[in-house]
């Protein structure tokens, strides 16, 4: 009864998705597409979780107008940008019972200014990745994990990646969601059920360009170029956000790096 | 369980077939003196053995020649054999007919191979689900006085959340192996013995006062060589690698939220995670154990009570797979609950939640959960009952639904 009266649309939609998943006809299963058989020589490449051809990235990121100096002027603070060095990797070594892949992802970020900055400072996150759609040139995955920088958080990150030019150009889009309920602000108010932290929605579009076809899976002699753009929406308590020199709002970041 | 059912079906069926066979009726009981048709008889004077017939006369010492009425030997009966010529006659005379070569021994029919499981059947098999890498992403709901039930007896929270399970992966090995490696590295770098000695004496200072000077000496002795320490460190590293490579492991992560699928249905917030390894696999069951921790806060609906659950302990799972289903008994041995509340602070703590001053109900349960699970292709469903205080008659329910990838 409680479920009926308080069941919202997202819950009903989720139940529908579950039912559709369970009752899908045999044709939809397509005898369970077997991505591992599609191109067996590229099995190991399928375990790479950045784009469709890479597993690691080292990049510099610039986020303009992302540091608000409230100590200088509380009402009209000077605004500066944030620079960061980020190292990311994603490996999916485990073929699953359903033809997908599973693995881990993680990244480390060192941002400047180092202190009292939402995008700056030292941060890292680690997540589990499930990649149910795991074709050679089309990937879709979901990551669940946690991390820290200006706050400690848990996140959910769906991802889709596809090849544009085989072996040379591939693209990736991710959306990382940090619910406010999954965030804990360090040094904030006493933690409790009502004490939510910062929320974040981050959309990221990446383009990977390789200049030479990989001879084999261990051929890293010519790293590719990793270009990406991020659109981040930050929310949370104004006072808590001010402690990390930021306001609630939308921010854009630009990144350039090398992809392995 | 399926093979057990097969035995149940085949056992009476096999007896019926045996009793209905005509040869068996003629043979009588095993104590009958009549030899079995397949029983080899001793060779007679001629050295030849008669072909067995359906009604073999009792042995008389002289073997009658085969007659037309004698049926030919069947595949199941050994064919008659010619006497072996003496070794001196290595080359038979051309006038004598060459004895025909003995026919090949009858080939026993191959047992019917078990039907090969289809991919769908494998994917819907619980045991395969335990032994092959797989992930389940879903949701969970708990109600009543189960794992997160209040100890005050004034109602219980509804705990809703999301559930992530990895089976046959490496998360548990990664975490526990890392802890093992850290412990091993610490042990490798520690001194082999330490001692603390204290000495004191009296002296007179510049002002003519007598004062006691106390000296404490800490001594650490290392008797192991550098090579031994290196070996210990290497062993720790190998142990960690072994745990990571161990495929029979699982990882359970529950994240509880009040905004379940965007609703206000739930009353709890927090998390719980368990890192599990298969410690024993029997013929019919699997036993898992590991390490886990969690922290959950939940509001009792309509009451100013905040249930604060904390857990650090050893999860134990007893699993009985049966086709696409499996039954599971789970106990989370909570170290923080081993005092059964005897060491709890008597002072009542209050906390302000949602603008209301609430009484904190600290619970450190050791819950027992008995559930039935179904792995139906990409769907994983479970329903069960659980209790942390069975002596009070407080029971709750738990249900989960997830998609398998």
XYZ file of C-alpha atoms in Angstrom:
665
model
C 0.000 0.000 0.000
C 2.809 2.306 0.852
C 4.465 1.426 -2.397
C 1.315 2.202 -4.340
C 0.716 5.552 -2.734
C 4.282 6.756 -2.820
C 5.577 5.084 -5.949
C 6.949 7.807 -8.180
C 7.410 7.771 -11.891
C 11.135 6.904 -11.838
C 10.403 3.819 -9.784
C 7.648 2.780 -12.139
C 9.955 3.403 -15.081
C 12.649 1.295 -13.473
C 10.203 -1.525 -12.920
C 9.226 -1.285 -16.555
C 12.845 -1.512 -17.615
C 13.342 -4.530 -15.391
C 10.286 -6.214 -16.842
C 11.378 -5.436 -20.374
C 14.785 -6.836 -19.624
C 13.400 -10.029 -18.185
C 10.690 -10.607 -20.739
C 12.697 -9.681 -23.800
C 11.991 -12.162 -26.613
C 14.583 -14.583 -27.797
C 15.179 -12.625 -30.966
C 16.203 -9.637 -28.932
C 18.796 -11.747 -27.252
C 20.173 -12.338 -30.773
C 21.640 -15.564 -29.474
C 23.527 -13.231 -27.238
C 25.711 -11.252 -29.519
C 29.164 -12.493 -28.849
C 31.504 -9.560 -28.956
C 34.395 -11.796 -28.032
C 33.892 -13.693 -31.292
C 33.480 -10.641 -33.408
C 37.173 -9.909 -33.584
C 39.030 -12.336 -31.436
C 42.409 -10.863 -32.291
C 41.326 -7.663 -30.624
C 40.203 -9.292 -27.427
C 42.723 -7.431 -25.394
C 41.870 -4.136 -27.006
C 38.330 -4.725 -25.840
C 39.629 -4.627 -22.341
C 40.687 -1.030 -22.815
C 38.178 1.293 -21.244
C 38.962 4.738 -22.636
C 37.378 5.262 -25.997
C 37.556 2.044 -27.970
C 41.307 1.859 -28.354
C 42.949 3.223 -25.206
C 43.323 2.430 -21.551
C 45.112 5.464 -20.093
C 45.362 9.185 -20.423
C 47.578 11.952 -19.090
C 46.170 15.406 -19.675
C 46.132 19.001 -18.568
C 42.798 20.667 -17.927
C 41.821 24.277 -17.724
C 38.567 25.415 -16.158
C 38.043 29.155 -16.618
C 36.194 31.248 -14.045
C 36.035 28.488 -11.459
C 37.740 29.991 -8.398
C 35.904 32.703 -6.469
C 38.042 34.613 -3.998
C 35.445 35.344 -1.327
C 38.169 36.342 1.134
C 39.096 39.267 -1.092
C 35.542 40.438 -1.666
C 32.591 38.544 -0.330
C 29.992 40.266 -2.487
C 31.874 40.631 -5.726
C 34.774 38.211 -5.547
C 37.544 38.180 -8.131
C 37.228 35.117 -10.323
C 40.108 33.059 -11.657
C 40.581 29.817 -13.474
C 41.795 26.396 -12.380
C 44.504 24.379 -14.009
C 44.919 20.688 -13.343
C 46.937 17.673 -14.287
C 44.907 14.508 -14.489
C 45.928 10.910 -14.983
C 43.200 8.434 -15.784
C 43.043 4.747 -16.563
C 40.367 2.168 -17.169
C 40.929 -1.558 -17.602
C 38.222 -4.143 -18.239
C 39.939 -7.508 -18.065
C 37.016 -9.733 -17.132
C 34.678 -11.190 -19.751
C 31.356 -11.796 -18.069
C 28.831 -14.583 -18.384
C 26.710 -12.388 -20.639
C 29.419 -11.395 -23.078
C 30.211 -8.084 -21.438
C 33.359 -6.914 -19.749
C 34.078 -5.863 -16.203
C 36.879 -3.965 -14.566
C 37.964 -0.822 -12.812
C 38.632 2.794 -13.524
C 40.452 5.439 -11.600
C 41.985 8.834 -11.910
C 44.185 11.191 -9.973
C 43.974 14.966 -10.295
C 46.274 17.657 -9.016
C 44.685 21.056 -9.471
C 45.907 24.585 -8.931
C 45.290 26.463 -6.715
C 46.063 23.603 -4.420
C 43.957 24.685 -1.474
C 40.429 25.861 -0.853
C 39.289 25.227 -4.366
C 36.542 22.949 -5.669
C 38.367 21.992 -8.864
C 41.840 22.391 -7.399
C 43.762 20.434 -4.852
C 44.462 16.759 -4.808
C 41.683 14.418 -5.774
C 41.213 10.853 -6.820
C 38.469 8.416 -7.526
C 38.105 4.713 -8.077
C 35.190 2.897 -9.616
C 33.911 -0.450 -10.763
C 32.986 -0.645 -14.405
C 30.459 -2.919 -16.029
C 30.412 -2.878 -19.803
C 27.403 -4.833 -21.026
C 27.754 -3.691 -24.632
C 31.251 -4.577 -25.567
C 31.663 -4.668 -29.314
C 34.984 -3.819 -30.822
C 33.806 -0.494 -32.132
C 30.913 0.250 -29.808
C 31.032 0.223 -26.037
C 28.516 1.134 -23.380
C 29.386 0.873 -19.718
C 28.341 1.924 -16.269
C 30.750 2.816 -13.493
C 29.986 2.948 -9.785
C 32.583 4.341 -7.474
C 33.768 6.870 -4.993
C 36.356 9.531 -4.630
C 37.402 12.737 -2.997
C 38.624 16.224 -3.677
C 36.720 19.102 -2.091
C 34.347 16.501 -0.693
C 34.053 12.772 -0.374
C 31.531 11.309 -2.776
C 30.058 8.351 -4.502
C 29.257 8.533 -8.170
C 27.513 6.867 -11.032
C 28.945 7.194 -14.505
C 27.435 5.815 -17.682
C 29.652 5.871 -20.722
C 29.365 5.279 -24.421
C 32.293 4.999 -26.804
C 32.485 4.337 -30.486
C 34.949 4.286 -33.330
C 34.891 6.969 -35.976
C 37.838 5.815 -38.063
C 38.983 2.322 -37.113
C 42.345 2.313 -35.345
C 42.754 6.061 -35.741
C 39.897 8.082 -34.331
C 37.423 7.159 -31.636
C 35.121 9.122 -29.391
C 33.653 8.795 -25.939
C 30.909 10.485 -23.961
C 30.479 10.131 -20.219
C 28.101 11.535 -17.699
C 29.170 11.480 -14.063
C 26.492 12.042 -11.461
C 27.291 12.716 -7.829
C 24.041 12.872 -5.873
C 24.014 15.358 -3.030
C 23.026 12.534 -0.717
C 26.204 10.693 -1.685
C 28.467 13.610 -0.842
C 30.108 14.442 2.428
C 31.793 17.787 2.850
C 35.021 17.565 4.791
C 34.899 19.794 7.828
C 31.280 20.661 7.156
C 28.329 20.396 9.428
C 27.784 17.386 11.622
C 26.963 14.530 9.345
C 23.405 13.373 9.454
C 20.592 12.318 7.248
C 19.680 15.852 6.315
C 23.247 16.983 5.838
C 23.714 16.690 2.138
C 26.905 17.711 0.436
C 27.714 18.889 -3.042
C 25.930 17.596 -6.072
C 27.565 17.383 -9.444
C 26.538 16.578 -12.988
C 29.479 16.322 -15.315
C 29.171 15.674 -19.006
C 32.390 14.906 -20.819
C 33.010 14.447 -24.522
C 36.347 13.033 -25.601
C 38.052 12.529 -28.905
C 41.006 10.203 -29.268
C 43.226 10.519 -32.302
C 45.938 8.007 -33.106
C 48.503 8.643 -35.817
C 49.433 5.078 -36.423
C 47.701 1.761 -36.228
C 48.688 -0.224 -33.206
C 50.894 -3.140 -34.247
C 49.820 -5.222 -31.326
C 48.359 -4.712 -27.930
C 51.701 -3.801 -26.398
C 52.571 -1.231 -28.990
C 52.623 2.079 -27.156
C 55.380 3.688 -29.184
C 53.066 6.308 -30.652
C 50.569 7.570 -28.117
C 47.439 9.203 -29.368
C 46.054 12.613 -28.598
C 43.223 13.007 -26.157
C 41.016 16.072 -26.554
C 38.065 16.577 -24.293
C 35.470 19.029 -23.151
C 33.616 18.972 -19.838
C 30.452 20.687 -18.807
C 29.980 20.580 -15.032
C 26.983 21.669 -12.986
C 27.720 22.107 -9.285
C 25.047 22.412 -6.613
C 24.996 22.528 -2.857
C 24.741 24.739 0.164
C 26.004 28.243 -0.641
C 28.048 28.601 2.527
C 29.630 25.201 2.140
C 30.452 25.923 -1.477
C 32.003 29.237 -0.485
C 34.394 27.350 1.763
C 35.849 25.761 -1.358
C 35.808 29.016 -3.342
C 32.994 28.261 -5.701
C 29.380 29.107 -6.382
C 26.655 26.816 -7.542
C 26.456 26.967 -11.293
C 27.771 25.658 -14.576
C 31.425 25.419 -15.525
C 33.263 24.416 -18.668
C 36.644 22.706 -18.866
C 38.981 21.993 -21.737
C 41.561 19.257 -21.755
C 44.442 18.136 -23.910
C 46.640 15.174 -23.297
C 48.195 11.956 -24.429
C 46.297 8.694 -24.591
C 47.828 5.261 -24.366
C 19.519 -31.585 -6.378
C 18.694 -32.344 -9.997
C 20.859 -35.471 -9.991
C 19.175 -36.533 -6.789
C 15.848 -36.266 -8.517
C 17.193 -38.264 -11.399
C 18.205 -41.000 -8.993
C 14.774 -40.984 -7.473
C 13.254 -41.480 -10.885
C 15.730 -43.994 -12.220
C 15.944 -46.237 -9.215
C 12.436 -47.765 -9.364
C 12.518 -47.654 -13.148
C 15.706 -49.676 -13.209
C 14.213 -52.287 -10.890
C 11.139 -52.612 -13.096
C 13.286 -53.173 -16.178
C 15.399 -55.772 -14.421
C 12.438 -57.698 -13.085
C 10.659 -57.660 -16.434
C 13.622 -59.087 -18.349
C 12.879 -62.763 -19.344
C 16.375 -63.979 -18.662
C 16.230 -62.725 -15.171
C 13.057 -64.660 -14.456
C 14.702 -67.882 -15.652
C 17.783 -67.319 -13.605
C 16.001 -67.137 -10.361
C 17.813 -65.825 -7.431
C 21.553 -65.464 -7.269
C 21.666 -68.505 -4.986
C 20.321 -70.742 -7.724
C 22.828 -73.371 -8.910
C 21.914 -72.703 -12.536
C 24.811 -70.829 -14.060
C 24.204 -67.642 -15.834
C 24.317 -67.803 -19.622
C 27.192 -65.383 -19.542
C 29.045 -67.291 -16.931
C 32.158 -68.748 -18.502
C 32.241 -72.530 -18.165
C 35.390 -74.543 -17.786
C 36.734 -75.995 -21.001
C 35.734 -79.560 -21.754
C 37.833 -82.391 -23.184
C 37.612 -80.968 -26.661
C 38.698 -77.636 -25.449
C 35.865 -75.940 -27.276
C 33.181 -73.988 -25.526
C 29.614 -74.270 -26.706
C 27.767 -71.222 -27.669
C 25.468 -70.225 -24.926
C 21.783 -70.713 -25.463
C 18.739 -69.344 -23.833
C 18.211 -72.579 -21.930
C 21.606 -73.919 -21.203
C 21.564 -77.461 -19.792
C 23.487 -78.054 -16.708
C 27.099 -78.917 -17.361
C 27.570 -82.647 -17.880
C 31.205 -82.767 -18.721
C 30.667 -83.552 -22.429
C 29.785 -80.647 -24.558
C 27.175 -81.275 -27.262
C 27.875 -79.930 -30.724
C 26.050 -76.893 -31.775
C 22.728 -77.570 -33.421
C 20.563 -75.540 -35.760
C 18.227 -74.828 -32.976
C 20.965 -73.161 -31.112
C 20.737 -69.484 -31.722
C 23.854 -67.753 -32.880
C 25.883 -65.979 -30.322
C 24.829 -62.504 -29.631
C 27.007 -59.484 -29.095
C 26.536 -59.746 -25.428
C 27.849 -63.283 -25.206
C 31.453 -64.225 -25.734
C 31.973 -66.064 -29.013
C 33.379 -69.597 -29.035
C 37.106 -69.710 -29.262
C 39.275 -72.247 -30.949
C 41.877 -74.019 -28.892
C 45.209 -72.359 -29.049
C 47.642 -74.443 -31.079
C 50.690 -75.677 -29.263
C 53.691 -73.434 -29.539
C 55.695 -76.037 -31.460
C 53.264 -75.812 -34.349
C 54.154 -72.291 -35.151
C 53.533 -72.800 -38.869
C 50.267 -74.522 -39.583
C 50.162 -77.145 -42.284
C 48.663 -75.921 -45.556
C 46.290 -78.865 -45.480
C 44.867 -77.818 -42.183
C 42.400 -74.994 -42.264
C 43.694 -71.862 -40.731
C 41.738 -71.071 -37.649
C 39.790 -67.926 -38.142
C 41.072 -64.943 -36.223
C 39.186 -64.303 -33.098
C 36.532 -61.697 -33.575
C 37.158 -58.438 -31.854
C 35.860 -58.033 -28.396
C 32.421 -56.555 -28.312
C 32.435 -52.842 -27.915
C 30.467 -51.662 -24.967
C 27.925 -49.089 -25.979
C 28.995 -45.607 -25.021
C 26.993 -43.947 -22.299
C 24.649 -41.363 -23.644
C 26.340 -37.997 -23.215
C 24.542 -35.452 -21.148
C 22.721 -32.969 -23.311
C 24.790 -29.871 -23.828
C 23.401 -26.854 -22.075
C 22.426 -23.961 -24.208
C 23.917 -20.597 -23.553
C 20.643 -19.447 -22.116
C 20.615 -22.381 -19.697
C 24.160 -21.682 -18.597
C 23.368 -18.050 -18.053
C 20.296 -18.986 -16.044
C 22.153 -21.472 -13.888
C 22.924 -20.325 -10.374
C 26.129 -22.310 -10.069
C 27.447 -20.817 -13.303
C 26.529 -17.437 -11.940
C 28.734 -18.059 -8.937
C 31.702 -19.283 -10.886
C 31.758 -17.023 -13.889
C 32.442 -13.279 -13.770
C 29.242 -11.335 -13.654
C 27.722 -8.161 -12.333
C 24.321 -7.413 -10.927
C 22.994 -3.880 -10.681
C 19.669 -3.433 -8.978
C 17.639 -2.209 -6.073
C 16.736 -3.468 -2.631
C 14.043 -2.847 -0.089
C 13.943 -3.858 3.559
C 11.130 -3.517 6.039
C 10.095 -4.693 9.430
C 12.428 -5.505 12.241
C 15.216 -7.032 10.266
C 18.766 -5.891 9.813
C 17.987 -2.246 10.438
C 15.116 -2.690 12.855
C 14.847 -0.437 15.871
C 15.589 -1.899 19.266
C 13.040 0.338 20.963
C 9.986 -1.524 19.719
C 8.180 1.551 18.435
C 8.308 0.768 14.754
C 10.929 0.144 12.131
C 12.253 2.103 9.171
C 11.758 1.200 5.548
C 15.221 0.902 4.082
C 15.501 1.364 0.341
C 18.575 1.461 -1.777
C 20.597 0.277 -4.707
C 22.619 -2.866 -4.899
C 25.747 -3.725 -6.843
C 27.188 -7.230 -6.797
C 30.299 -8.482 -8.516
C 30.871 -12.228 -8.744
C 34.016 -13.883 -9.983
C 35.701 -10.514 -10.208
C 38.632 -9.003 -8.419
C 37.339 -6.241 -6.150
C 37.420 -8.336 -2.999
C 40.836 -9.707 -3.876
C 42.081 -6.238 -4.651
C 40.934 -4.814 -1.328
C 41.693 -7.742 0.954
C 44.879 -8.566 -0.936
C 45.988 -4.977 -0.502
C 45.341 -5.183 3.230
C 47.281 -8.447 3.384
C 50.159 -6.894 1.519
C 50.271 -3.921 3.846
C 50.234 -6.203 6.858
C 52.927 -8.377 5.310
C 55.086 -5.400 4.458
C 54.670 -4.117 7.988
C 55.634 -7.466 9.439
C 58.647 -7.684 7.133
C 59.928 -4.320 8.238
C 59.244 -4.750 11.934
C 62.026 -5.578 14.373
C 62.086 -9.110 15.721
C 62.159 -8.071 19.338
C 61.836 -4.891 21.323
C 62.602 -4.010 24.872
C 62.100 -1.022 27.098
C 64.382 -0.370 30.041
C 64.221 2.416 32.578
C 66.985 3.573 34.881
C 67.182 6.463 37.296
C 69.635 8.084 39.588
C 69.832 11.064 41.912
C 71.941 14.104 41.296
C 72.358 17.557 42.742
C 71.714 20.434 40.416
C 73.281 23.880 40.339
C 70.894 25.206 42.945
C 71.882 22.469 45.367
C 68.662 20.599 44.934
C 68.490 16.858 44.652
C 66.643 15.632 41.631
C 65.972 12.257 40.089
C 66.970 11.701 36.508
C 65.079 8.958 34.732
C 66.266 7.510 31.438
C 64.103 5.264 29.305
C 65.815 3.222 26.630
C 63.914 1.602 23.751
C 65.749 -1.154 21.978
C 64.701 -2.802 18.751
C 66.584 -5.875 17.637
C 66.538 -7.277 14.152
C 67.816 -10.799 13.895
C 66.588 -11.505 10.393
C 68.843 -10.839 7.482
C 67.977 -8.505 4.641
C 67.379 -11.518 2.418
C 64.888 -12.956 4.880
C 63.026 -9.678 5.026
C 63.018 -9.507 1.259
C 61.624 -13.029 1.138
C 58.877 -12.108 3.614
C 57.970 -9.075 1.563
C 57.924 -11.127 -1.586
C 55.697 -13.719 0.072
C 53.269 -10.986 1.072
C 53.229 -9.743 -2.498
C 52.614 -13.216 -3.883
C 49.813 -13.733 -1.377
C 48.160 -10.511 -2.458
C 48.483 -11.498 -6.118
C 46.945 -14.860 -5.326
C 43.954 -13.241 -3.682
C 43.451 -10.912 -6.616
C 43.695 -13.793 -9.058
C 41.317 -15.958 -7.007
C 38.163 -16.035 -9.093
C 35.850 -17.468 -6.466
C 35.125 -14.195 -4.801
C 32.308 -11.715 -4.687
C 31.699 -8.147 -3.688
C 28.403 -6.750 -2.412
C 27.725 -3.041 -2.220
C 24.474 -1.614 -0.895
C 23.848 2.105 -1.007
C 20.776 3.193 0.920
C 18.989 6.395 0.141
C 15.829 8.147 1.175
C 15.373 9.382 -2.386
C 14.932 5.966 -3.906
C 14.387 6.418 -7.629
C 13.544 10.027 -6.896
C 10.882 9.179 -4.330
C 10.541 9.875 -0.637
C 9.847 6.237 0.042
C 12.868 5.320 2.094
C 13.809 6.244 5.621
C 17.506 5.413 5.583
C 20.780 6.651 4.288
C 24.103 4.876 4.352
C 26.049 2.029 2.846
C 27.119 -1.513 3.481
C 29.754 -3.531 1.687
C 31.010 -7.073 1.981
C 34.091 -8.658 0.475
C 33.564 -12.399 0.213
C 35.632 -15.423 -0.768
C 34.576 -19.011 -1.248
C 36.115 -20.922 1.616
C 34.566 -24.317 0.897
C 32.640 -25.878 -1.947
C 30.718 -29.013 -1.128
C 28.757 -31.229 -3.449
C 25.540 -29.415 -2.712
C 26.540 -26.138 -1.150
C 29.011 -23.298 -1.129
C 30.368 -21.593 1.951
C 31.654 -18.062 1.714
C 33.296 -15.785 4.231
C 35.101 -12.506 4.235
C 35.140 -9.033 5.598
C 32.667 -6.168 5.584
C 31.644 -2.866 7.045
C 28.818 -0.386 6.850
C 27.090 2.582 8.389
C 23.371 3.330 8.104
C 21.137 5.945 9.692
C 17.372 5.527 9.466
C 14.346 7.353 10.801
C 11.491 5.389 12.311
C 8.393 6.705 10.491
C 6.160 8.832 12.676
C 8.573 8.695 15.587
C 11.437 10.858 16.682
C 13.806 7.931 16.631
C 16.961 7.709 14.577
C 18.279 4.164 14.178
C 22.025 4.321 13.850
C 23.441 1.036 12.619
C 27.154 0.339 12.418
C 28.828 -2.796 11.192
C 32.366 -4.094 11.003
C 32.685 -7.818 10.856
C 32.782 -11.118 9.074
C 29.997 -12.004 6.663
C 29.276 -15.700 6.271
C 27.158 -17.103 3.435
C 25.800 -20.639 3.175
C 24.524 -21.135 -0.349
C 22.632 -24.073 -1.810
C 22.267 -23.772 -5.599
C 19.490 -25.592 -7.389
C 19.149 -24.959 -11.098
C 18.358 -21.299 -11.635
C 17.575 -20.894 -7.953
C 19.608 -20.850 -4.819
C 18.847 -20.595 -1.168
C 21.095 -18.564 1.040
C 21.568 -18.226 4.756
C 23.606 -15.166 5.609
C 25.054 -14.094 8.920
C 27.008 -10.889 9.303
C 29.106 -11.423 12.400
C 29.324 -7.863 13.607
C 32.318 -7.316 15.847
C 30.676 -4.215 17.220
C 27.710 -6.230 18.362
C 29.507 -9.012 20.141
C 28.887 -7.356 23.506
C 25.142 -7.615 22.817
C 24.696 -4.066 24.056
C 26.221 -4.687 27.457
C 28.991 -2.178 26.861
C 26.728 0.451 25.323
C 26.661 3.914 26.803
C 23.685 4.367 29.110
C 23.376 8.009 28.194
C 20.666 8.674 25.633
C 21.970 10.635 22.685
C 19.799 12.989 20.685
C 20.399 14.518 17.284
C 18.595 17.037 15.157
C 17.379 15.561 11.901
C 14.952 17.197 9.478
C 14.474 20.003 11.988
C 13.395 17.611 14.707
C 15.245 16.510 17.788
C 15.483 12.740 17.619
C 16.577 10.061 19.984
C 19.440 8.026 18.622
C 18.910 4.283 18.764
C 22.360 2.763 18.298
C 22.136 -0.776 16.999
C 24.972 -3.159 16.238
C 23.072 -6.134 14.844
C 24.266 -9.601 13.980
C 21.571 -10.311 11.412
C 20.523 -13.668 10.056
C 18.979 -13.508 6.611
C 17.436 -16.491 4.881
C 16.542 -15.846 1.296
C 15.571 -17.548 -1.912
C 17.187 -16.239 -5.056
C 16.451 -16.734 -8.713
C 18.833 -16.122 -11.586
C 16.587 -15.989 -14.580
C 18.738 -14.997 -17.510
C 19.484 -11.323 -16.998
C 17.230 -10.960 -13.982
C 18.235 -11.650 -10.410
C 15.412 -11.693 -7.896
C 15.491 -12.512 -4.227
C 13.141 -12.478 -1.309
C 13.858 -13.396 2.247
C 13.300 -12.919 5.922
C 15.811 -11.614 8.373
C 16.150 -10.981 12.037
C 18.691 -9.512 14.384
C 16.741 -10.139 17.567
C 14.859 -13.406 17.111
C 14.334 -13.760 20.846
C 12.060 -10.733 20.750
C 10.068 -12.067 17.823
C 11.263 -9.203 15.668
C 11.496 -10.206 12.027
C 11.732 -8.299 8.815
C 11.720 -8.899 5.099
C 14.134 -8.130 2.316
C 13.629 -8.167 -1.419
C 16.017 -7.339 -4.223
C 15.762 -7.129 -7.968
C 18.655 -6.623 -10.283
C 19.812 -6.905 -13.832
C 22.755 -9.154 -14.612
C 25.484 -8.142 -16.996
